[in-house]
PDB file of C-alpha atoms in Angstrom:
ATOM      1  CA  MET A   1     -24.694  34.828  12.929  1.00 57.00           C
ATOM      2  CA  GLY A   2     -22.476  36.323  10.735  1.00 76.00           C
ATOM      3  CA  LYS A   3     -19.799  35.300   7.924  1.00 89.00           C
ATOM      4  CA  ARG A   4     -18.388  32.018   9.402  1.00 92.00           C
ATOM      5  CA  TYR A   5     -14.580  30.631   7.541  1.00 92.00           C
ATOM      6  CA  TYR A   6     -14.024  26.930   7.488  1.00 93.00           C
ATOM      7  CA  CYS A   7      -9.936  26.169   7.519  1.00 93.00           C
ATOM      8  CA  ASP A   8      -9.716  22.741   5.425  1.00 91.00           C
ATOM      9  CA  TYR A   9      -6.203  21.605   7.372  1.00 91.00           C
ATOM     10  CA  CYS A  10      -7.465  21.432  10.480  1.00 92.00           C
ATOM     11  CA  ASP A  11     -11.531  20.670  10.164  1.00 91.00           C
ATOM     12  CA  ARG A  12     -12.984  22.868  11.834  1.00 92.00           C
ATOM     13  CA  SER A  13     -15.041  26.547  11.555  1.00 93.00           C
ATOM     14  CA  PHE A  14     -15.098  29.676  13.150  1.00 92.00           C
ATOM     15  CA  GLN A  15     -16.685  33.505  13.560  1.00 92.00           C
ATOM     16  CA  ASP A  16     -14.974  34.928  10.830  1.00 92.00           C
ATOM     17  CA  ASN A  17     -13.277  38.389  11.122  1.00 92.00           C
ATOM     18  CA  MET A  18      -9.401  39.595  11.193  1.00 92.00           C
ATOM     19  CA  HIS A  19      -9.088  38.890  15.156  1.00 94.00           C
ATOM     20  CA  ASN A  20     -10.553  35.184  14.775  1.00 93.00           C
ATOM     21  CA  ARG A  21      -9.054  34.205  11.567  1.00 93.00           C
ATOM     22  CA  LYS A  22      -5.431  35.493  12.567  1.00 94.00           C
ATOM     23  CA  LYS A  23      -5.317  33.691  16.297  1.00 95.00           C
ATOM     24  CA  HIS A  24      -6.042  30.485  14.224  1.00 94.00           C
ATOM     25  CA  LEU A  25      -3.506  30.705  10.886  1.00 94.00           C
ATOM     26  CA  ASN A  26      -0.821  31.242  13.979  1.00 95.00           C
ATOM     27  CA  GLY A  27      -2.225  29.146  16.908  1.00 93.00           C
ATOM     28  CA  VAL A  28       0.075  25.369  17.424  1.00 90.00           C
ATOM     29  CA  GLN A  29      -2.813  23.448  16.169  1.00 90.00           C
ATOM     30  CA  HIS A  30      -3.078  25.071  12.764  1.00 93.00           C
ATOM     31  CA  HIS A  31       0.334  24.798  12.078  1.00 91.00           C
ATOM     32  CA  ARG A  32       0.656  20.736  13.212  1.00 86.00           C
ATOM     33  CA  ALA A  33      -2.676  19.684  10.859  1.00 90.00           C
ATOM     34  CA  LYS A  34      -0.972  22.306   7.588  1.00 91.00           C
ATOM     35  CA  LYS A  35       2.040  20.574   8.398  1.00 86.00           C
ATOM     36  CA  ALA A  36       0.622  16.398   8.928  1.00 85.00           C
ATOM     37  CA  TRP A  37      -1.178  17.682   5.281  1.00 88.00           C
ATOM     38  CA  TYR A  38       1.855  18.574   3.206  1.00 88.00           C
ATOM     39  CA  ASP A  39       3.386  15.466   4.961  1.00 83.00           C
ATOM     40  CA  TYR A  40       0.866  13.383   3.655  1.00 84.00           C
ATOM     41  CA  PHE A  41       2.201  14.093  -0.020  1.00 87.00           C
ATOM     42  CA  ARG A  42       5.378  13.946   0.652  1.00 86.00           C
ATOM     43  CA  ASP A  43       7.389  11.453  -1.574  1.00 86.00           C
ATOM     44  CA  SER A  44       9.468   8.666   0.170  1.00 86.00           C
ATOM     45  CA  SER A  45      12.767   9.413  -0.224  1.00 88.00           C
ATOM     46  CA  ALA A  46      12.298  13.329   1.073  1.00 88.00           C
ATOM     47  CA  ILE A  47      11.104  10.974   4.160  1.00 87.00           C
ATOM     48  CA  LEU A  48      14.088   9.006   4.329  1.00 88.00           C
ATOM     49  CA  TYR A  49      16.433  11.597   3.865  1.00 90.00           C
ATOM     50  CA  ASP A  50      15.455  13.699   6.674  1.00 88.00           C
ATOM     51  CA  GLU A  51      15.049   9.961   9.135  1.00 88.00           C
ATOM     52  CA  GLN A  52      18.393   9.830   8.267  1.00 89.00           C
ATOM     53  CA  THR A  53      19.615  12.827   9.112  1.00 91.00           C
ATOM     54  CA  LYS A  54      17.827  12.764  12.554  1.00 90.00           C
ATOM     55  CA  LYS A  55      19.190  11.111  15.658  1.00 92.00           C
ATOM     56  CA  PRO A  56      16.783   8.611  17.162  1.00 91.00           C
ATOM     57  CA  CYS A  57      14.504   9.991  19.698  1.00 91.00           C
ATOM     58  CA  ARG A  58      16.187   8.317  23.121  1.00 91.00           C
ATOM     59  CA  LYS A  59      12.290   9.006  24.867  1.00 90.00           C
ATOM     60  CA  PHE A  60      10.906   7.063  22.063  1.00 88.00           C
ATOM     61  CA  LEU A  61      12.909   3.921  22.152  1.00 86.00           C
ATOM     62  CA  GLN A  62      12.934   3.809  25.937  1.00 89.00           C
ATOM     63  CA  LYS A  63       9.582   4.239  26.496  1.00 89.00           C
ATOM     64  CA  GLY A  64       7.750   3.572  22.990  1.00 86.00           C
ATOM     65  CA  ILE A  65       5.773   7.242  23.267  1.00 89.00           C
ATOM     66  CA  CYS A  66       7.440  10.654  22.535  1.00 89.00           C
ATOM     67  CA  ASP A  67       5.557  13.633  24.167  1.00 89.00           C
ATOM     68  CA  PHE A  68       6.418  15.183  20.916  1.00 85.00           C
ATOM     69  CA  GLY A  69       4.953  12.974  18.896  1.00 81.00           C
ATOM     70  CA  PRO A  70       5.639  13.152  15.191  1.00 75.00           C
ATOM     71  CA  ASN A  71       6.519  17.062  15.942  1.00 76.00           C
ATOM     72  CA  CYS A  72       9.891  15.894  17.844  1.00 85.00           C
ATOM     73  CA  ARG A  73      13.005  16.654  16.542  1.00 89.00           C
ATOM     74  CA  PHE A  74      14.501  13.208  16.207  1.00 91.00           C
ATOM     75  CA  SER A  75      13.542  10.460  14.609  1.00 90.00           C
ATOM     76  CA  HIS A  76      11.591   7.565  15.706  1.00 89.00           C
ATOM     77  CA  MET A  77      11.938   4.979  13.201  1.00 88.00           C
ATOM     78  CA  SER A  78      13.391   1.718  14.049  1.00 85.00           C
ATOM     79  CA  GLU A  79      16.567   0.397  12.097  1.00 87.00           C
ATOM     80  CA  GLU A  80      13.808  -2.155  10.752  1.00 90.00           C
ATOM     81  CA  ASP A  81      11.841   0.710   9.675  1.00 89.00           C
ATOM     82  CA  LEU A  82      14.785   2.754   7.997  1.00 89.00           C
ATOM     83  CA  PHE A  83      15.433  -0.055   6.104  1.00 92.00           C
ATOM     84  CA  ASN A  84      11.681  -1.004   4.892  1.00 91.00           C
ATOM     85  CA  LEU A  85      11.913   2.290   3.805  1.00 90.00           C
ATOM     86  CA  LYS A  86      15.468   1.856   1.681  1.00 92.00           C
ATOM     87  CA  ARG A  87      13.820  -0.534  -0.205  1.00 92.00           C
ATOM     88  CA  GLN A  88      10.843   0.944  -1.041  1.00 90.00           C
ATOM     89  CA  VAL A  89      12.613   3.981  -2.195  1.00 91.00           C
ATOM     90  CA  GLU A  90      14.828   1.969  -3.641  1.00 91.00           C
ATOM     91  CA  ASP A  91      12.079   0.095  -5.763  1.00 89.00           C
ATOM     92  CA  GLU A  92      10.602   3.135  -6.915  1.00 87.00           C
ATOM     93  CA  LYS A  93      13.491   4.859  -8.208  1.00 87.00           C
ATOM     94  CA  ARG A  94      14.371   1.444 -10.270  1.00 86.00           C
ATOM     95  CA  GLN A  95      10.391   1.399 -11.570  1.00 85.00           C
ATOM     96  CA  ARG A  96      11.007   5.049 -12.821  1.00 82.00           C
ATOM     97  CA  GLU A  97      13.992   4.186 -14.567  1.00 80.00           C
ATOM     98  CA  ASP A  98      12.288   1.263 -16.024  1.00 77.00           C
ATOM     99  CA  SER A  99       8.843   3.512 -17.377  1.00 73.00           C
ATOM    100  CA  ALA A 100      11.723   6.663 -18.152  1.00 67.00           C
ATOM    101  CA  HIS A 101      13.141   3.717 -20.857  1.00 66.00           C
ATOM    102  CA  LYS A 102      10.136   2.628 -22.044  1.00 65.00           C
ATOM    103  CA  MET A 103       9.305   6.494 -23.172  1.00 62.00           C
ATOM    104  CA  MET A 104      12.520   7.472 -24.652  1.00 60.00           C
ATOM    105  CA  PRO A 105      11.791   8.736 -27.951  1.00 61.00           C
ATOM    106  CA  GLY A 106      14.352   7.139 -31.262  1.00 62.00           C
ATOM    107  CA  ARG A 107      14.576   3.551 -29.384  1.00 64.00           C
ATOM    108  CA  SER A 108      14.987   0.915 -32.202  1.00 72.00           C
ATOM    109  CA  VAL A 109      12.559  -2.579 -32.256  1.00 75.00           C
ATOM    110  CA  GLU A 110      15.901  -4.510 -32.289  1.00 78.00           C
ATOM    111  CA  GLU A 111      17.351  -2.878 -29.102  1.00 79.00           C
ATOM    112  CA  TRP A 112      13.630  -3.666 -27.080  1.00 75.00           C
ATOM    113  CA  LEU A 113      13.819  -7.305 -28.244  1.00 81.00           C
ATOM    114  CA  SER A 114      17.452  -7.818 -27.112  1.00 83.00           C
ATOM    115  CA  ARG A 115      16.610  -6.225 -23.703  1.00 80.00           C
ATOM    116  CA  ARG A 116      13.378  -8.226 -23.809  1.00 79.00           C
ATOM    117  CA  GLN A 117      15.630 -11.346 -24.351  1.00 84.00           C
ATOM    118  CA  LYS A 118      18.266 -10.570 -22.019  1.00 85.00           C
ATOM    119  CA  ARG A 119      15.149 -10.618 -18.928  1.00 79.00           C
ATOM    120  CA  GLN A 120      13.871 -13.538 -20.358  1.00 79.00           C
ATOM    121  CA  THR A 121      16.754 -15.264 -20.032  1.00 83.00           C
ATOM    122  CA  ALA A 122      17.595 -13.418 -16.958  1.00 79.00           C
ATOM    123  CA  LEU A 123      14.208 -14.991 -15.445  1.00 72.00           C
ATOM    124  CA  GLY A 124      14.131 -18.645 -16.834  1.00 71.00           C
ATOM    125  CA  ILE A 125      11.587 -18.053 -19.633  1.00 60.00           C
ATOM    126  CA  LYS A 126      12.415 -19.227 -22.935  1.00 51.00           C
ATOM    127  CA  GLY A 127      10.275 -17.797 -25.876  1.00 47.00           C
ATOM    128  CA  ASP A 128       9.192 -19.859 -28.264  1.00 46.00           C
ATOM    129  CA  LEU A 129      10.605 -18.149 -31.858  1.00 46.00           C
ATOM    130  CA  LYS A 130       9.430 -18.684 -35.303  1.00 42.00           C
ATOM    131  CA  ASN A 131      11.501 -19.665 -37.846  1.00 40.00           C
ATOM    132  CA  LYS A 132      13.083 -17.609 -40.824  1.00 41.00           C
ATOM    133  CA  ASP A 133      11.248 -19.334 -43.601  1.00 42.00           C
ATOM    134  CA  ASP A 134       7.788 -18.742 -41.884  1.00 43.00           C
ATOM    135  CA  SER A 135       9.022 -14.852 -40.895  1.00 41.00           C
ATOM    136  CA  GLU A 136       9.703 -14.351 -44.267  1.00 41.00           C
ATOM    137  CA  GLU A 137       6.413 -15.297 -45.976  1.00 43.00           C
ATOM    138  CA  GLY A 138       4.453 -13.537 -43.566  1.00 39.00           C
ATOM    139  CA  GLN A 139       6.817 -10.677 -44.737  1.00 37.00           C
ATOM    140  CA  GLU A 140       5.883 -11.477 -47.944  1.00 43.00           C
ATOM    141  CA  GLU A 141       2.250 -11.157 -47.152  1.00 44.00           C
ATOM    142  CA  SER A 142       2.198  -7.908 -45.436  1.00 48.00           C
ATOM    143  CA  ASP A 143       4.484  -5.324 -44.585  1.00 58.00           C
ATOM    144  CA  ILE A 144       4.758  -6.207 -40.538  1.00 63.00           C
ATOM    145  CA  PRO A 145       8.426  -5.761 -39.235  1.00 64.00           C
ATOM    146  CA  GLN A 146      10.232  -9.193 -39.061  1.00 67.00           C
ATOM    147  CA  GLN A 147      10.912  -8.708 -35.815  1.00 67.00           C
ATOM    148  CA  LEU A 148       7.419  -7.851 -34.457  1.00 66.00           C
ATOM    149  CA  LEU A 149       6.794 -11.340 -36.062  1.00 69.00           C
ATOM    150  CA  SER A 150       9.285 -13.276 -33.633  1.00 72.00           C
ATOM    151  CA  VAL A 151       7.341 -12.036 -30.838  1.00 73.00           C
ATOM    152  CA  ASN A 152       5.466 -14.737 -29.621  1.00 73.00           C
ATOM    153  CA  ASP A 153       3.197 -12.907 -26.830  1.00 75.00           C
ATOM    154  CA  LEU A 154       2.229  -9.628 -28.068  1.00 74.00           C
ATOM    155  CA  PRO A 155      -1.238  -7.812 -27.043  1.00 78.00           C
ATOM    156  CA  PRO A 156      -4.135  -8.261 -29.635  1.00 76.00           C
ATOM    157  CA  SER A 157      -4.082  -4.851 -30.902  1.00 77.00           C
ATOM    158  CA  LEU A 158      -0.685  -5.844 -31.876  1.00 74.00           C
ATOM    159  CA  MET A 159      -0.983  -9.076 -33.384  1.00 76.00           C
ATOM    160  CA  PRO A 160      -0.887  -9.183 -36.708  1.00 75.00           C
ATOM    161  CA  PRO A 161      -3.863  -9.912 -39.211  1.00 76.00           C
ATOM    162  CA  PRO A 162      -4.812 -13.361 -40.300  1.00 76.00           C
ATOM    163  CA  PRO A 163      -3.607 -14.777 -43.868  1.00 75.00           C
ATOM    164  CA  GLY A 164      -6.461 -13.455 -45.696  1.00 76.00           C
ATOM    165  CA  GLY A 165      -7.603 -10.470 -43.586  1.00 76.00           C
ATOM    166  CA  TRP A 166     -10.494 -10.530 -40.724  1.00 75.00           C
ATOM    167  CA  LYS A 167     -13.830 -12.181 -41.476  1.00 76.00           C
ATOM    168  CA  VAL A 168     -16.708  -9.269 -41.650  1.00 72.00           C
ATOM    169  CA  LYS A 169     -20.232 -10.215 -42.295  1.00 72.00           C
ATOM    170  CA  LEU A 170     -21.885  -8.388 -44.248  1.00 73.00           C
ATOM    171  CA  ASN A 171     -24.890  -7.676 -42.460  1.00 74.00           C
ATOM    172  CA  THR A 172     -23.531  -6.488 -39.116  1.00 68.00           C
ATOM    173  CA  ASP A 173     -25.503  -3.369 -37.673  1.00 71.00           C
ATOM    174  CA  TRP A 174     -22.852  -1.449 -35.844  1.00 70.00           C
ATOM    175  CA  GLY A 175     -25.842   0.942 -34.009  1.00 62.00           C
TER     176      GLY A 175
END
């Protein structure tokens, strides 16, 4: 039967020879399928920019369908769709900025605590802070930073050990 060429974009195969492969790779269906594949991975800000630069498609607005479909050079998005896309882009941008800010090297614990306190007061959350006497006692017993003792909702891995250390059974089998 001979070798077969399989196109991942179009999800079809055909006999592999120079003529068939060239005909397929230059075909309209292949170009549409390839464009659709790469458009699937575009980020929402690029899609928003492209849709804002296009004029609205009159045929799509009047009839609700366009003969050109996704290959139309005009926009098929309504005002509501554009608004939702803008909001999604802003949310993604805010999340990227927050994650980039969290990973910034050289940030101090005091800066993090002050930002956290501002966020909590903005949300209306009041954190119970320990008294200074309690934190000074904890500081004497261990070398835990005083700022971490004032945080009440740390994950278990960052919690200071209990006074006297962890209870360990002597006959523990770790196997």
